[in-house]
CSV table of C-alpha atoms and ligand atoms in Angstrom, one decimal:
chain,number,residue,atom,x,y,z
A,40,MET,CA,-2.6,-1.0,52.4
A,41,THR,CA,-5.0,0.5,49.9
A,42,SER,CA,-4.2,2.2,46.7
A,43,ASN,CA,-6.1,4.4,44.2
A,44,THR,CA,-4.3,2.9,41.3
A,45,SER,CA,-6.1,-0.2,40.2
A,46,THR,CA,-4.3,-2.6,37.9
A,47,ASP,CA,-7.5,-4.5,37.0
A,48,PRO,CA,-8.1,-3.7,33.3
A,49,ALA,CA,-11.8,-4.1,34.0
A,50,ASP,CA,-11.7,-0.9,36.1
A,51,SER,CA,-10.3,1.2,33.3
A,52,LYS,CA,-12.6,3.7,31.6
A,53,THR,CA,-10.8,3.4,28.2
A,54,PRO,CA,-12.0,0.4,26.2
A,55,ALA,CA,-9.4,-2.2,25.5
A,56,PRO,CA,-7.9,-1.8,22.1
A,57,LEU,CA,-9.3,-4.0,19.4
A,58,GLN,CA,-7.0,-6.9,18.6
A,59,ASP,CA,-7.2,-9.7,16.1
A,60,ALA,CA,-6.8,-13.4,16.9
A,61,LEU,CA,-3.1,-13.0,16.9
A,62,ALA,CA,-3.1,-10.0,19.2
A,63,ARG,CA,-2.5,-7.5,16.4
A,64,PRO,CA,-4.2,-4.1,16.7
A,65,LEU,CA,-6.1,-2.3,13.8
A,66,HIS,CA,-4.2,0.8,13.0
A,67,ASP,CA,-4.2,1.3,9.2
A,68,LEU,CA,-6.8,1.4,6.6
A,69,ARG,CA,-6.0,1.4,2.9
A,70,VAL,CA,-8.8,2.6,0.7
A,71,SER,CA,-8.8,1.8,-3.0
A,72,LEU,CA,-10.7,4.5,-4.9
A,73,LEU,CA,-11.0,2.8,-8.2
A,74,ASP,CA,-9.7,-0.3,-10.0
A,75,GLN,CA,-8.7,1.5,-13.2
A,76,CYS,CA,-5.2,2.6,-14.0
A,77,ASN,CA,-3.4,4.6,-16.7
A,78,PHE,CA,-0.4,2.2,-16.5
A,79,ARG,CA,-0.2,-1.5,-17.3
A,80,CYS,CA,2.7,-2.6,-15.1
A,81,PRO,CA,3.2,-6.2,-16.1
A,82,TYR,CA,3.5,-7.3,-12.5
A,83,CYS,CA,0.2,-5.8,-11.6
A,84,MET,CA,-2.1,-5.3,-14.6
A,85,PRO,CA,-0.6,-7.1,-17.5
A,86,GLU,CA,-1.9,-5.6,-20.8
A,87,ALA,CA,-2.9,-9.0,-22.1
A,88,GLU,CA,-5.4,-9.4,-19.3
A,89,PHE,CA,-6.4,-5.8,-18.9
A,90,HIS,CA,-7.1,-4.9,-22.5
A,91,ALA,CA,-9.6,-2.5,-24.1
A,92,ASP,CA,-12.5,-4.8,-23.5
A,93,TYR,CA,-11.8,-5.5,-19.8
A,94,GLU,CA,-14.7,-4.5,-17.7
A,95,PHE,CA,-13.7,-2.3,-14.8
A,96,LEU,CA,-16.1,-1.4,-12.0
A,97,ARG,CA,-18.9,1.0,-13.1
A,98,ARG,CA,-19.3,4.2,-11.2
A,99,GLU,CA,-22.4,3.0,-9.3
A,100,GLN,CA,-20.5,-0.1,-8.2
A,101,ARG,CA,-17.8,1.9,-6.5
A,102,LEU,CA,-18.3,3.4,-3.1
A,103,HIS,CA,-19.4,7.0,-2.9
A,104,TYR,CA,-17.4,9.5,-0.9
A,105,ASP,CA,-20.0,9.6,1.9
A,106,GLU,CA,-19.8,5.8,2.2
A,107,ILE,CA,-16.0,5.8,2.3
A,108,LEU,CA,-16.1,8.6,4.9
A,109,LYS,CA,-18.5,6.5,7.0
A,110,VAL,CA,-16.2,3.5,7.0
A,111,VAL,CA,-13.2,5.7,7.9
A,112,ARG,CA,-15.1,7.5,10.6
A,113,VAL,CA,-16.1,4.2,12.2
A,114,ALA,CA,-12.7,2.6,11.7
A,115,THR,CA,-11.1,5.4,13.6
A,116,GLN,CA,-13.3,4.6,16.6
A,117,LEU,CA,-11.7,1.1,16.5
A,118,GLY,CA,-8.1,2.3,16.5
A,119,VAL,CA,-7.4,3.2,12.9
A,120,CYS,CA,-5.2,6.3,12.8
A,121,LYS,CA,-3.5,6.0,9.4
A,122,ILE,CA,-5.3,6.1,6.1
A,123,ARG,CA,-3.8,5.6,2.7
A,124,LEU,CA,-5.6,6.2,-0.5
A,125,THR,CA,-4.6,4.0,-3.4
A,126,GLY,CA,-6.0,2.1,-6.4
A,127,GLY,CA,-5.7,1.3,-9.3
A,128,GLU,CA,-4.5,4.8,-9.9
A,129,PRO,CA,-6.1,7.1,-7.3
A,130,LEU,CA,-5.3,10.3,-9.2
A,131,LEU,CA,-7.6,9.3,-12.0
A,132,ASP,CA,-10.3,10.3,-9.6
A,133,LYS,CA,-10.6,14.0,-10.4
A,134,ASN,CA,-12.6,14.9,-7.3
A,135,ILE,CA,-10.1,13.3,-5.0
A,136,THR,CA,-9.4,16.6,-3.1
A,137,THR,CA,-13.0,16.6,-1.9
A,138,LEU,CA,-12.5,13.2,-0.3
A,139,ILE,CA,-9.1,14.1,1.1
A,140,ALA,CA,-10.6,17.2,2.7
A,141,GLY,CA,-13.3,15.1,4.3
A,142,ILE,CA,-11.0,12.4,5.6
A,143,SER,CA,-8.5,14.9,7.0
A,144,GLU,CA,-11.2,16.5,9.1
A,145,LEU,CA,-12.2,13.3,10.8
A,146,PRO,CA,-11.1,13.0,14.4
A,147,GLY,CA,-8.5,10.3,14.9
A,148,VAL,CA,-7.0,10.5,11.5
A,149,GLU,CA,-3.3,11.3,12.3
A,150,ASP,CA,-1.8,10.3,9.0
A,151,LEU,CA,-3.3,10.6,5.6
A,152,ALA,CA,-1.2,9.4,2.7
A,153,LEU,CA,-1.6,8.5,-1.0
A,154,THR,CA,0.2,6.0,-3.3
A,155,THR,CA,0.4,7.0,-7.0
A,156,ASN,CA,2.3,6.2,-10.1
A,157,GLY,CA,3.0,9.9,-10.3
A,158,MET,CA,1.9,10.4,-14.0
A,159,LEU,CA,-0.9,12.8,-13.1
A,160,LEU,CA,0.7,14.3,-10.0
A,161,GLY,CA,2.4,17.4,-11.3
A,162,PRO,CA,-0.7,19.6,-11.8
A,163,MET,CA,-2.5,18.0,-8.8
A,164,ALA,CA,0.2,18.1,-6.1
A,165,HIS,CA,-0.5,21.5,-4.7
A,166,GLY,CA,-4.3,20.9,-4.5
A,167,LEU,CA,-3.7,17.5,-2.7
A,168,ALA,CA,-1.6,19.2,-0.1
A,169,GLU,CA,-4.0,22.1,0.3
A,170,ALA,CA,-6.9,19.6,0.8
A,171,GLY,CA,-5.1,18.0,3.7
A,172,LEU,CA,-2.9,15.2,2.4
A,173,HIS,CA,0.0,14.7,4.7
A,174,ARG,CA,2.3,12.4,2.7
A,175,ILE,CA,2.8,10.8,-0.7
A,176,THR,CA,4.4,7.7,-2.0
A,177,ILE,CA,5.3,7.5,-5.7
A,178,SER,CA,5.9,4.2,-7.4
A,179,LEU,CA,8.8,4.4,-9.7
A,180,ASP,CA,10.6,1.1,-10.6
A,181,SER,CA,13.5,2.5,-12.6
A,182,THR,CA,15.1,5.7,-13.9
A,183,ASP,CA,16.3,3.9,-16.9
A,184,ARG,CA,14.0,5.0,-19.7
A,185,ASP,CA,13.7,1.6,-21.5
A,186,VAL,CA,13.2,-0.2,-18.2
A,187,PHE,CA,10.6,2.3,-17.0
A,188,GLU,CA,8.8,2.1,-20.4
A,189,HIS,CA,8.6,-1.6,-20.1
A,190,MET,CA,7.5,-1.6,-16.4
A,191,SER,CA,4.7,0.9,-16.9
A,192,GLY,CA,3.4,-1.3,-19.7
A,193,GLY,CA,4.5,1.3,-22.3
A,194,ARG,CA,2.1,3.9,-20.8
A,195,GLY,CA,4.3,6.0,-18.6
A,196,ASP,CA,6.6,9.0,-19.3
A,197,LEU,CA,9.6,9.2,-17.0
A,198,ASP,CA,10.1,12.9,-17.2
A,199,THR,CA,6.4,13.5,-16.3
A,200,VAL,CA,6.7,11.3,-13.2
A,201,LEU,CA,10.0,13.0,-12.2
A,202,ALA,CA,8.3,16.4,-12.6
A,203,GLY,CA,5.4,15.1,-10.5
A,204,ILE,CA,7.9,14.2,-7.7
A,205,ASP,CA,9.3,17.7,-7.9
A,206,ALA,CA,5.9,19.2,-7.7
A,207,ALA,CA,5.0,17.1,-4.6
A,208,GLU,CA,8.2,18.4,-2.9
A,209,ARG,CA,7.3,22.0,-3.7
A,210,ALA,CA,3.8,21.4,-2.3
A,211,GLY,CA,5.4,20.3,1.0
A,212,LEU,CA,4.5,16.6,0.8
A,213,SER,CA,7.9,15.7,2.1
A,214,PRO,CA,9.6,13.4,3.0
A,215,ILE,CA,8.5,11.7,-0.2
A,216,LYS,CA,8.8,7.9,-0.5
A,217,ILE,CA,9.7,6.4,-3.8
A,218,ASN,CA,8.6,2.7,-4.1
A,219,ALA,CA,10.4,0.4,-6.5
A,220,VAL,CA,9.4,-3.2,-7.0
A,221,VAL,CA,12.5,-5.2,-7.9
A,222,GLN,CA,12.1,-8.0,-10.4
A,223,ARG,CA,15.1,-10.2,-11.3
A,224,GLY,CA,16.1,-9.8,-14.9
A,225,VAL,CA,13.7,-6.9,-15.4
A,226,ASN,CA,15.0,-3.9,-13.3
A,227,ASP,CA,17.4,-5.3,-10.8
A,228,HIS,CA,20.3,-4.1,-12.9
A,229,SER,CA,19.1,-0.5,-12.7
A,230,VAL,CA,18.5,-0.3,-8.9
A,231,MET,CA,21.9,1.4,-8.2
A,232,ASP,CA,21.1,4.1,-10.7
A,233,LEU,CA,17.7,4.7,-9.1
A,234,LEU,CA,19.3,5.0,-5.7
A,235,ASP,CA,22.0,7.3,-7.1
A,236,HIS,CA,19.3,9.5,-8.7
A,237,PHE,CA,17.6,10.2,-5.3
A,238,ARG,CA,20.6,10.2,-3.0
A,239,GLY,CA,20.8,13.6,-1.3
A,240,SER,CA,17.3,14.6,-2.5
A,241,GLY,CA,15.7,14.0,0.9
A,242,HIS,CA,13.3,11.4,-0.8
A,243,ILE,CA,13.4,7.9,0.6
A,244,VAL,CA,13.7,5.0,-1.9
A,245,ARG,CA,12.2,1.8,-0.8
A,246,LEU,CA,13.1,-1.4,-2.6
A,247,ILE,CA,10.2,-3.9,-2.5
A,248,GLU,CA,10.4,-7.6,-3.2
A,249,PHE,CA,8.2,-8.7,-6.1
A,250,MET,CA,5.2,-10.4,-4.4
A,251,ASP,CA,2.8,-13.2,-5.4
A,252,VAL,CA,-0.2,-10.9,-5.1
A,253,GLY,CA,-3.2,-11.8,-7.3
A,254,ASN,CA,-3.3,-14.5,-9.9
A,255,ARG,CA,-2.4,-12.8,-13.1
A,256,ASN,CA,1.2,-11.6,-13.0
A,257,GLY,CA,2.9,-15.0,-13.5
A,258,TRP,CA,4.9,-14.6,-10.2
A,259,ARG,CA,7.8,-17.0,-9.8
A,260,MET,CA,10.1,-17.2,-6.8
A,261,ASP,CA,13.2,-17.0,-9.0
A,262,GLN,CA,12.1,-13.5,-10.0
A,263,VAL,CA,12.3,-12.3,-6.4
A,264,VAL,CA,15.6,-10.6,-5.5
A,265,PRO,CA,16.0,-11.1,-1.8
A,266,SER,CA,16.5,-7.8,0.1
A,267,ARG,CA,19.6,-9.3,1.7
A,268,GLN,CA,21.3,-9.6,-1.7
A,269,LEU,CA,20.3,-6.0,-2.6
A,270,LEU,CA,21.5,-4.7,0.7
A,271,GLU,CA,25.0,-6.3,0.2
A,272,ARG,CA,25.2,-4.7,-3.3
A,273,VAL,CA,24.2,-1.3,-2.0
A,274,LYS,CA,26.6,-1.5,0.9
A,275,LYS,CA,29.6,-2.2,-1.4
A,276,ARG,CA,29.0,1.1,-3.1
A,277,TRP,CA,27.7,3.2,-0.3
A,278,PRO,CA,28.2,2.2,3.3
A,279,LEU,CA,25.0,2.0,5.2
A,280,ARG,CA,24.0,2.0,8.9
A,281,ARG,CA,20.8,0.5,10.3
A,282,ALA,CA,18.2,3.0,11.5
A,283,ASP,CA,15.6,2.4,14.1
A,284,ARG,CA,12.0,1.8,13.2
A,285,ASN,CA,9.9,4.9,13.2
A,286,TYR,CA,7.0,3.1,14.8
A,287,PRO,CA,6.1,-0.5,15.8
A,288,GLY,CA,4.9,-2.5,12.9
A,289,GLU,CA,6.8,-0.4,10.3
A,290,VAL,CA,7.2,-2.7,7.3
A,291,ALA,CA,10.3,-1.2,5.8
A,292,ARG,CA,13.7,-1.9,7.2
A,293,ARG,CA,15.4,1.4,7.3
A,294,TYR,CA,19.1,2.3,6.5
A,295,GLU,CA,21.0,5.5,6.4
A,296,TYR,CA,23.9,6.3,4.1
A,297,VAL,CA,26.9,6.7,6.3
A,298,ASP,CA,27.9,9.8,4.2
A,299,GLY,CA,24.7,11.6,5.2
A,300,GLN,CA,23.1,11.4,1.8
A,301,GLY,CA,19.7,10.2,3.2
A,302,GLU,CA,17.8,7.1,3.9
A,303,ILE,CA,16.6,4.0,2.0
A,304,GLY,CA,14.3,1.1,3.0
A,305,PHE,CA,13.8,-2.5,2.2
A,306,ILE,CA,10.4,-4.2,2.1
A,307,SER,CA,11.1,-7.9,2.2
A,308,SER,CA,7.6,-9.4,2.3
A,309,VAL,CA,8.6,-12.6,0.7
A,310,THR,CA,12.0,-13.5,2.3
A,311,GLU,CA,11.5,-11.9,5.7
A,312,PRO,CA,7.7,-11.6,6.3
A,313,PHE,CA,6.3,-9.2,8.8
A,314,CYS,CA,2.8,-10.6,9.5
A,315,GLY,CA,3.4,-10.4,13.2
A,316,GLY,CA,3.1,-6.7,13.2
A,317,CYS,CA,0.6,-6.3,10.4
A,318,SER,CA,-2.1,-3.9,11.5
A,319,ARG,CA,-3.7,-3.2,8.1
A,320,ALA,CA,-7.1,-3.6,6.6
A,321,ARG,CA,-7.9,-2.9,3.0
A,322,LEU,CA,-11.1,-1.6,1.5
A,323,SER,CA,-11.6,-2.3,-2.2
A,324,ALA,CA,-13.3,0.3,-4.5
A,325,ASP,CA,-16.5,-1.7,-4.5
A,326,GLY,CA,-16.6,-1.8,-0.7
A,327,VAL,CA,-15.2,-5.2,0.2
A,328,LEU,CA,-13.0,-5.2,3.3
A,329,TYR,CA,-9.9,-7.5,3.2
A,330,THR,CA,-7.7,-8.3,6.2
A,331,CYS,CA,-4.8,-9.5,4.1
A,332,LEU,CA,-3.1,-8.5,0.9
A,333,PHE,CA,-3.3,-12.2,-0.1
A,334,GLY,CA,-6.9,-12.6,1.0
A,335,THR,CA,-9.1,-14.9,-1.0
A,336,GLN,CA,-12.3,-13.5,0.4
A,337,GLY,CA,-13.4,-10.3,2.0
A,338,THR,CA,-16.5,-8.9,3.6
A,339,ASP,CA,-18.9,-6.9,1.4
A,340,LEU,CA,-19.7,-3.6,3.2
A,341,ARG,CA,-21.4,-1.9,0.3
A,342,GLU,CA,-24.8,-3.6,0.8
A,343,SER,CA,-24.9,-2.4,4.4
A,344,LEU,CA,-23.7,1.0,3.4
A,345,ARG,CA,-26.3,1.3,0.7
A,346,HIS,CA,-28.9,0.4,3.3
A,347,ASP,CA,-27.7,3.2,5.5
A,348,VAL,CA,-26.2,1.0,8.2
A,349,HIS,CA,-26.0,2.8,11.6
A,350,ASP,CA,-22.5,3.7,12.8
A,351,ASP,CA,-22.9,1.3,15.8
A,352,GLU,CA,-23.9,-1.6,13.6
A,353,LEU,CA,-21.0,-0.9,11.2
A,354,LYS,CA,-18.7,-0.7,14.2
A,355,ASP,CA,-19.9,-4.2,15.2
A,356,ILE,CA,-19.4,-5.6,11.8
A,357,LEU,CA,-15.8,-4.2,11.6
A,358,SER,CA,-15.0,-5.4,15.1
A,359,ARG,CA,-16.2,-8.9,14.3
A,360,ILE,CA,-14.1,-9.0,11.2
A,361,TRP,CA,-11.0,-7.9,13.0
A,362,LEU,CA,-11.5,-10.1,16.1
A,363,GLN,CA,-11.6,-13.2,13.8
A,364,ARG,CA,-8.6,-12.2,11.7
A,365,ALA,CA,-5.8,-14.8,11.7
A,366,ASP,CA,-4.1,-14.0,8.4
A,367,ARG,CA,-0.4,-14.5,8.0
A,368,TYR,CA,0.0,-15.6,4.4
A,369,SER,CA,3.6,-14.5,4.0
A,370,GLU,CA,4.8,-16.3,7.1
A,371,LEU,CA,3.1,-19.5,5.9
A,372,ARG,CA,4.0,-19.0,2.2
A,373,SER,CA,4.6,-22.5,0.7
A,374,PRO,CA,3.9,-24.2,-2.6
A,375,GLN,CA,0.9,-26.0,-0.9
A,376,LEU,CA,-0.6,-22.7,0.3
A,377,ALA,CA,0.0,-21.1,-3.0
A,378,GLU,CA,-1.8,-24.0,-4.6
A,379,ALA,CA,-4.7,-23.6,-2.2
A,380,HIS,CA,-4.9,-19.9,-3.0
A,381,VAL,CA,-4.4,-20.3,-6.7
A,382,GLN,CA,-6.8,-18.2,-8.9
A,383,ARG,CA,-8.6,-17.0,-5.8
A,384,LYS,CA,-6.5,-14.2,-4.4
A,385,VAL,CA,-7.7,-10.6,-4.6
A,386,GLU,CA,-5.8,-8.6,-7.3
A,387,MET,CA,-3.4,-5.8,-6.3
A,388,TYR,CA,-5.1,-3.3,-8.5
A,389,ARG,CA,-8.3,-3.9,-6.5
A,390,ILE,CA,-6.9,-3.2,-3.1
A,391,GLY,CA,-3.7,-1.2,-3.6
A,392,GLY,CA,-0.3,-2.0,-2.2
B,360,SAM,N1,-1.2,2.9,-9.0
B,360,SAM,C1,-0.6,3.3,-7.8
B,360,SAM,C2,0.8,3.0,-7.8
B,360,SAM,O1,1.3,2.3,-8.6
B,360,SAM,O2,1.5,3.6,-7.0
B,360,SAM,C3,-1.3,2.7,-6.6
B,360,SAM,C4,-1.7,1.3,-6.6
B,360,SAM,S1,-0.4,0.1,-6.8
B,360,SAM,C5,-1.3,-1.4,-6.8
B,360,SAM,C6,0.4,0.2,-5.2
B,360,SAM,C7,1.7,-0.4,-5.1
B,360,SAM,O3,1.7,-1.8,-5.3
B,360,SAM,C8,2.7,0.1,-6.1
B,360,SAM,O4,3.9,0.7,-5.5
B,360,SAM,C9,3.1,-1.1,-6.9
B,360,SAM,O5,4.5,-1.1,-7.3
B,360,SAM,C10,2.9,-2.2,-5.9
B,360,SAM,N2,2.7,-3.5,-6.5
B,360,SAM,C11,1.8,-3.9,-7.4
B,360,SAM,N3,2.0,-5.2,-7.7
B,360,SAM,C12,3.0,-5.7,-6.9
B,360,SAM,C13,3.7,-6.9,-6.8
B,360,SAM,N4,3.3,-8.0,-7.4
B,360,SAM,N5,4.6,-7.0,-5.9
B,360,SAM,C14,5.1,-5.9,-5.1
B,360,SAM,N6,4.5,-4.7,-5.2
B,360,SAM,C15,3.5,-4.6,-6.1
B,361,SF4,FE1,-1.4,0.7,-12.1
B,361,SF4,FE2,-0.1,0.9,-9.8
B,361,SF4,FE3,-0.8,-1.5,-10.8
B,361,SF4,FE4,1.1,-0.1,-12.0
B,361,SF4,S1,1.2,-0.9,-9.9
B,361,SF4,S2,-0.6,-1.1,-13.0
B,361,SF4,S3,0.5,2.0,-11.7
B,361,SF4,S4,-2.2,0.1,-10.1
B,362,SF4,FE1,-0.3,-8.6,6.5
B,362,SF4,FE2,-1.2,-10.6,5.0
B,362,SF4,FE3,1.0,-9.3,4.3
B,362,SF4,FE4,1.1,-11.0,6.4
B,362,SF4,S1,0.7,-11.5,4.3
B,362,SF4,S2,1.9,-8.9,6.3
B,362,SF4,S3,-1.0,-10.6,7.2
B,362,SF4,S4,-1.0,-8.4,4.4
């Protein structure tokens, strides 16, 4: 008996989706727009290291918008459908709406999001949404004024950030995600107040384990509060029920308040790593592509871009990088691996979260 339906993948007209060495597709691209920031969060850019004389990238060292657009356009041809703009602080880039408009018009971009500390968001929120931004994540580690002051390196103003969140809501950038890095002895005592503040608001608070990204934040395992411990604490106060993943590879474990007051998430990169579903690549502001948050080396695309690389050639470069990818730092995390990576990891402020 003959059939018209062939099961041989070679007969298919659609190219096989690009997969890395561990069979993970490429779906997400995080683009860091600049390495500068108006905060000095001690876990990311400690003031002692990032002082007045620190040399950030100069304008000409950073990718231009047409170069970023080219990378995004080609990446979408390889399966990328989600783009996140980050930094440093991306809203320090005053022309960002031009870039957002350009990216949002590219075919294949289904989701365009931005991560910000929220300090400059208030006056910008409406313009970001109008330009085509779909979603926003605001990093806010505590609603306790003293804790917030400390965790922003003395540079943030809590009321301004909260006003920024309200402005984002009015601009229609909902549901808004609020990311909080939890550090033992620093803000873990204020987590319940943070949750209480946003319960019933429609915003989703996500509690993130403090990670050993970069080399300058003095990370220690005893500063990590395992999500499991936090979950138990939260459940004692507000019963929670597990919610399904929104999509395969979602990093946050979702829970709903049983009393209907919304949703929270846990991102447990240290104690429950999720490398198996990691479909993210990261582009630094100076055009280096990294395939892992804990990468020690990336691939410089800026030279090729400045030499007007053809789309097909760039596609080959990106494909080759992804095909070879075997990163799974968090799953393998050990003192030996940390030792091997010491002083060589890329910093968070260069590639965003
Ligand atoms: N400046 C923007 C902000 O803070 O939202 C965007 C860039 S920031 C590097 C992106 C995210 O990385 C933030 O949510 C921040 O809390 C998170 N982050 C930075 N260092 C971290 C660390 N050591 N562990 C966990 N998350 C970290
Ligand atoms: Fe700046 Fe964000 Fe890093 Fe804080 S976490 S120093 S706001 S880049
Ligand atoms: Fe992805 Fe690397 Fe994080 Fe694993 S450690 S989830 S591969 S970024």
